[in-house]
């Protein structure tokens, strides 16, 4: 059985006070969360320590990014080992905003996947096409290239420790969600590609999350698709009530 996961990516939002308020608010709903769904928060890295210390918050924590390097003179960077030492279990890798605004290439993302695995952090590897690629019907080729670039060098054992998030860039923060058909067909394609490269058993064990304008209005329908194992949620994770409703719809 694949793990169901709902992860909230807070991106660069909220002061520490607002972040703690949001976390407290979330605890008010957590008794109603399905027991077999893993709930993950990816706050700004500055707040990981405070959230980790919050006694009643039953979530796993994720970094939004990490360095390819393990330590050294890399001003401003945070290593996967540092995240691990703060009890962080996951880290987003290759989010489209990192690719788009910070020049992250498939090679850099591959190195970050490796850094996570080296430090026993589960990478949440993000992939997805831009609108022009979708319109040119090259979205499958694009996503396959991203998978090949960052994951294909791994062993079957290693790739089992990766979570994949399909986030079509045109659906991020736009209010335009992929239709259930578009999401399911891409998730099935990702799983088929994983199966061809690593074997069907491995592909069946990997959680593939959907991200891009997930809301309480569309989450149940998206999560009901065969190959959609949960969601990576941006905007709606900044409101406890909405995020809780999304978790409850898994
Ligand atoms: P939105 O849910 O705001 O579209 O963001 C999705 C996302 O980028 C999560 O990583």
Short mmCIF file of C-alpha atoms and ligand atoms in Angstrom, two decimals:
data_model
loop_
_atom_site.label_atom_id
_atom_site.label_comp_id
_atom_site.label_asym_id
_atom_site.label_seq_id
_atom_site.Cartn_x
_atom_site.Cartn_y
_atom_site.Cartn_z
CA UNK A 1 0.00 0.00 0.00
CA UNK A 2 1.31 3.41 -0.97
CA UNK A 3 1.42 6.09 1.66
CA UNK A 4 -1.20 8.85 1.33
CA UNK A 5 0.41 12.20 1.89
CA UNK A 6 -0.78 15.78 2.12
CA UNK A 7 2.01 18.34 2.32
CA UNK A 8 1.60 22.07 2.86
CA UNK A 9 4.21 24.27 1.21
CA UNK A 10 4.03 27.64 2.96
CA UNK A 11 6.63 29.10 0.56
CA UNK A 12 7.92 32.54 1.71
CA UNK A 13 4.84 33.49 3.71
CA UNK A 14 4.02 34.42 7.31
CA UNK A 15 5.97 35.91 10.20
CA UNK A 16 6.92 33.58 13.04
CA UNK A 17 3.89 34.76 15.05
CA UNK A 18 1.53 34.10 12.16
CA UNK A 19 3.18 30.76 11.47
CA UNK A 20 2.75 29.61 15.06
CA UNK A 21 -0.88 30.78 15.05
CA UNK A 22 -1.52 28.76 11.91
CA UNK A 23 0.09 25.68 13.47
CA UNK A 24 -1.97 26.04 16.65
CA UNK A 25 -5.10 26.46 14.58
CA UNK A 26 -4.23 23.27 12.69
CA UNK A 27 -3.98 21.27 15.91
CA UNK A 28 -7.66 22.05 16.51
CA UNK A 29 -8.54 19.92 13.50
CA UNK A 30 -6.00 17.14 13.70
CA UNK A 31 -8.14 14.63 15.62
CA UNK A 32 -10.29 14.40 12.51
CA UNK A 33 -7.39 13.67 10.14
CA UNK A 34 -7.47 10.18 8.56
CA UNK A 35 -5.04 8.01 10.52
CA UNK A 36 -3.33 6.60 7.45
CA UNK A 37 -2.56 9.99 5.89
CA UNK A 38 0.86 11.50 6.48
CA UNK A 39 0.57 15.25 7.03
CA UNK A 40 3.65 17.31 6.25
CA UNK A 41 4.37 21.01 6.70
CA UNK A 42 7.09 22.78 4.76
CA UNK A 43 7.39 26.15 6.51
CA UNK A 44 10.16 28.68 5.90
CA UNK A 45 13.30 26.98 7.27
CA UNK A 46 13.64 29.59 10.03
CA UNK A 47 10.50 28.23 11.70
CA UNK A 48 11.31 24.52 11.60
CA UNK A 49 12.84 24.55 15.09
CA UNK A 50 9.81 26.24 16.67
CA UNK A 51 7.34 23.92 14.96
CA UNK A 52 9.40 20.89 15.91
CA UNK A 53 9.08 21.93 19.56
CA UNK A 54 5.30 22.31 19.41
CA UNK A 55 4.12 19.41 21.53
CA UNK A 56 0.63 18.93 20.20
CA UNK A 57 1.30 19.28 16.52
CA UNK A 58 1.23 15.81 14.95
CA UNK A 59 2.84 16.47 11.60
CA UNK A 60 6.10 15.71 9.87
CA UNK A 61 8.27 18.60 8.80
CA UNK A 62 9.87 19.31 5.46
CA UNK A 63 12.44 21.76 4.22
CA UNK A 64 11.48 23.72 1.12
CA UNK A 65 14.99 23.43 -0.27
CA UNK A 66 18.46 22.24 0.70
CA UNK A 67 22.01 22.52 -0.53
CA UNK A 68 23.70 19.96 -2.76
CA UNK A 69 26.67 20.15 -0.39
CA UNK A 70 26.98 18.65 3.08
CA UNK A 71 28.88 21.52 4.73
CA UNK A 72 31.38 24.26 4.06
CA UNK A 73 31.71 27.85 2.88
CA UNK A 74 28.33 28.20 1.16
CA UNK A 75 26.87 31.35 2.71
CA UNK A 76 23.11 31.28 3.10
CA UNK A 77 22.71 27.59 2.39
CA UNK A 78 21.16 24.88 4.57
CA UNK A 79 22.31 21.28 4.27
CA UNK A 80 20.18 18.15 4.31
CA UNK A 81 22.20 16.99 7.32
CA UNK A 82 21.19 20.15 9.20
CA UNK A 83 17.55 19.45 8.42
CA UNK A 84 17.93 15.86 9.60
CA UNK A 85 19.49 17.02 12.87
CA UNK A 86 16.36 19.15 13.47
CA UNK A 87 14.12 16.07 13.14
CA UNK A 88 13.00 17.10 9.68
CA UNK A 89 12.03 14.04 7.61
CA UNK A 90 11.36 15.47 4.16
CA UNK A 91 12.63 18.14 1.81
CA UNK A 92 11.11 19.57 -1.37
CA UNK A 93 13.57 19.29 -4.24
CA UNK A 94 13.26 20.89 -7.66
CA UNK A 95 10.13 22.92 -7.03
CA UNK A 96 9.27 24.82 -10.21
CA UNK A 97 9.87 28.13 -8.42
CA UNK A 98 13.43 26.97 -7.66
CA UNK A 99 13.85 25.93 -11.29
CA UNK A 100 12.33 29.17 -12.64
CA UNK A 101 13.70 31.86 -10.30
CA UNK A 102 16.89 30.31 -8.93
CA UNK A 103 18.26 28.60 -12.02
CA UNK A 104 18.04 25.04 -10.70
CA UNK A 105 18.89 22.62 -13.47
CA UNK A 106 18.18 18.88 -13.63
CA UNK A 107 21.84 18.34 -12.64
CA UNK A 108 21.55 20.53 -9.51
CA UNK A 109 18.27 18.85 -8.61
CA UNK A 110 19.84 15.42 -9.04
CA UNK A 111 22.62 16.45 -6.65
CA UNK A 112 20.04 17.67 -4.12
CA UNK A 113 18.15 14.38 -4.34
CA UNK A 114 21.45 12.64 -3.60
CA UNK A 115 22.20 15.00 -0.70
CA UNK A 116 18.80 14.20 0.83
CA UNK A 117 19.21 10.44 0.48
CA UNK A 118 22.76 10.60 1.84
CA UNK A 119 21.35 12.27 4.95
CA UNK A 120 18.26 10.09 5.32
CA UNK A 121 15.86 12.83 4.30
CA UNK A 122 13.03 11.82 1.97
CA UNK A 123 13.14 14.06 -1.09
CA UNK A 124 9.79 15.25 -2.40
CA UNK A 125 10.89 15.56 -6.00
CA UNK A 126 8.82 18.08 -7.95
CA UNK A 127 8.25 17.92 -11.68
CA UNK A 128 5.83 19.45 -14.15
CA UNK A 129 5.54 21.22 -17.45
CA UNK A 130 4.96 24.90 -18.24
CA UNK A 131 1.92 26.05 -20.19
CA UNK A 132 3.76 26.27 -23.53
CA UNK A 133 4.81 22.62 -23.18
CA UNK A 134 1.26 21.54 -22.37
CA UNK A 135 -0.04 23.51 -25.36
CA UNK A 136 2.59 21.95 -27.63
CA UNK A 137 1.67 18.49 -26.27
CA UNK A 138 5.25 17.97 -25.07
CA UNK A 139 4.26 17.65 -21.39
CA UNK A 140 4.98 13.92 -21.18
CA UNK A 141 8.40 14.37 -22.79
CA UNK A 142 9.16 17.25 -20.42
CA UNK A 143 8.23 15.34 -17.27
CA UNK A 144 10.09 12.22 -18.43
CA UNK A 145 13.21 14.32 -19.00
CA UNK A 146 12.93 15.77 -15.48
CA UNK A 147 12.53 12.28 -14.00
CA UNK A 148 15.44 10.92 -16.00
CA UNK A 149 17.66 13.86 -15.07
CA UNK A 150 17.15 13.64 -11.33
CA UNK A 151 16.14 10.08 -10.47
CA UNK A 152 17.24 7.59 -13.12
CA UNK A 153 20.73 7.19 -11.67
CA UNK A 154 19.29 5.89 -8.38
CA UNK A 155 19.08 2.22 -7.45
CA UNK A 156 15.64 0.64 -7.08
CA UNK A 157 16.15 0.59 -3.32
CA UNK A 158 17.02 4.30 -3.26
CA UNK A 159 14.15 5.45 -5.42
CA UNK A 160 11.69 3.76 -3.06
CA UNK A 161 12.66 6.50 -0.59
CA UNK A 162 11.57 9.28 -2.93
CA UNK A 163 8.16 10.94 -3.05
CA UNK A 164 7.19 12.52 -6.37
CA UNK A 165 5.02 15.61 -6.75
CA UNK A 166 3.58 16.40 -10.16
CA UNK A 167 2.94 20.13 -10.27
CA UNK A 168 2.01 21.53 -13.68
CA UNK A 169 3.48 25.03 -13.57
CA UNK A 170 0.38 26.56 -15.19
CA UNK A 171 -1.71 25.32 -12.27
CA UNK A 172 0.47 26.73 -9.49
CA UNK A 173 -1.07 29.73 -7.75
CA UNK A 174 -3.38 30.38 -10.69
CA UNK A 175 -6.62 28.88 -9.46
CA UNK A 176 -6.58 26.72 -12.60
CA UNK A 177 -6.31 23.09 -11.48
CA UNK A 178 -5.49 20.21 -13.78
CA UNK A 179 -8.64 18.27 -14.52
CA UNK A 180 -8.87 14.88 -12.86
CA UNK A 181 -8.24 13.31 -16.27
CA UNK A 182 -5.12 15.41 -16.86
CA UNK A 183 -3.80 14.64 -13.38
CA UNK A 184 -4.53 10.92 -13.54
CA UNK A 185 -3.02 10.47 -17.00
CA UNK A 186 0.22 12.20 -16.01
CA UNK A 187 0.44 10.30 -12.70
CA UNK A 188 -0.15 7.03 -14.56
CA UNK A 189 2.53 8.02 -17.07
CA UNK A 190 5.00 8.79 -14.25
CA UNK A 191 4.25 5.44 -12.63
CA UNK A 192 4.58 3.62 -15.95
CA UNK A 193 7.94 5.30 -16.58
CA UNK A 194 9.12 4.38 -13.08
CA UNK A 195 7.96 0.82 -13.73
CA UNK A 196 9.84 0.58 -17.03
CA UNK A 197 13.04 1.79 -15.42
CA UNK A 198 12.92 0.40 -11.87
CA UNK A 199 10.36 -2.40 -12.08
CA UNK A 200 6.62 -2.44 -11.44
CA UNK A 201 6.89 -3.34 -7.75
CA UNK A 202 9.02 -0.27 -7.12
CA UNK A 203 6.69 1.96 -9.15
CA UNK A 204 3.68 0.68 -7.22
CA UNK A 205 5.29 1.62 -3.93
CA UNK A 206 6.08 5.26 -4.75
CA UNK A 207 3.66 7.99 -3.65
CA UNK A 208 2.91 10.51 -6.39
CA UNK A 209 1.31 13.74 -5.17
CA UNK A 210 -0.54 16.29 -7.24
CA UNK A 211 0.10 20.01 -6.75
CA UNK A 212 -1.34 23.13 -8.35
CA UNK A 213 -4.34 25.06 -6.99
CA UNK A 214 -5.49 22.18 -4.79
CA UNK A 215 -8.43 23.37 -2.68
CA UNK A 216 -11.15 21.85 -0.50
CA UNK A 217 -13.39 22.10 -3.57
CA UNK A 218 -11.30 19.86 -5.83
CA UNK A 219 -9.14 17.73 -3.52
CA UNK A 220 -11.52 14.79 -3.00
CA UNK A 221 -11.99 14.32 -6.72
CA UNK A 222 -8.24 14.56 -7.42
CA UNK A 223 -7.28 12.21 -4.59
CA UNK A 224 -9.86 9.65 -5.75
CA UNK A 225 -7.83 9.04 -8.92
CA UNK A 226 -5.99 5.70 -8.97
CA UNK A 227 -2.50 7.11 -9.24
CA UNK A 228 -2.93 10.28 -7.17
CA UNK A 229 -1.67 9.51 -3.67
CA UNK A 230 -2.24 12.91 -2.12
CA UNK A 231 -1.33 16.52 -2.66
CA UNK A 232 1.29 19.22 -2.36
CA UNK A 233 -0.67 22.29 -1.38
CA UNK A 234 0.47 25.91 -1.56
CA UNK A 235 -2.04 28.73 -1.02
CA UNK A 236 -4.71 26.59 0.66
CA UNK A 237 -2.20 25.33 3.24
CA UNK A 238 -1.96 28.86 4.64
CA UNK A 239 -5.50 28.58 6.01
CA UNK A 240 -5.91 25.92 8.70
CA UNK A 241 -9.55 25.23 7.90
CA UNK A 242 -8.90 24.72 4.18
CA UNK A 243 -5.78 22.64 4.73
CA UNK A 244 -7.63 20.47 7.26
CA UNK A 245 -10.50 19.98 4.82
CA UNK A 246 -8.01 18.88 2.13
CA UNK A 247 -6.41 16.39 4.54
CA UNK A 248 -9.81 15.05 5.49
CA UNK A 249 -10.65 14.45 1.84
CA UNK A 250 -7.85 11.86 1.39
P1 LIG B 1 -0.77 26.42 -5.02
O1 LIG B 1 -1.51 25.36 -4.25
O2 LIG B 1 -0.82 27.76 -4.36
O3 LIG B 1 -1.18 26.44 -6.46
O4 LIG B 1 0.78 26.01 -5.00
C1 LIG B 1 1.15 24.74 -5.35
C2 LIG B 1 2.58 24.55 -5.03
O5 LIG B 1 3.45 25.12 -5.67
C3 LIG B 1 2.92 23.67 -3.91
O6 LIG B 1 4.28 23.39 -3.90
#
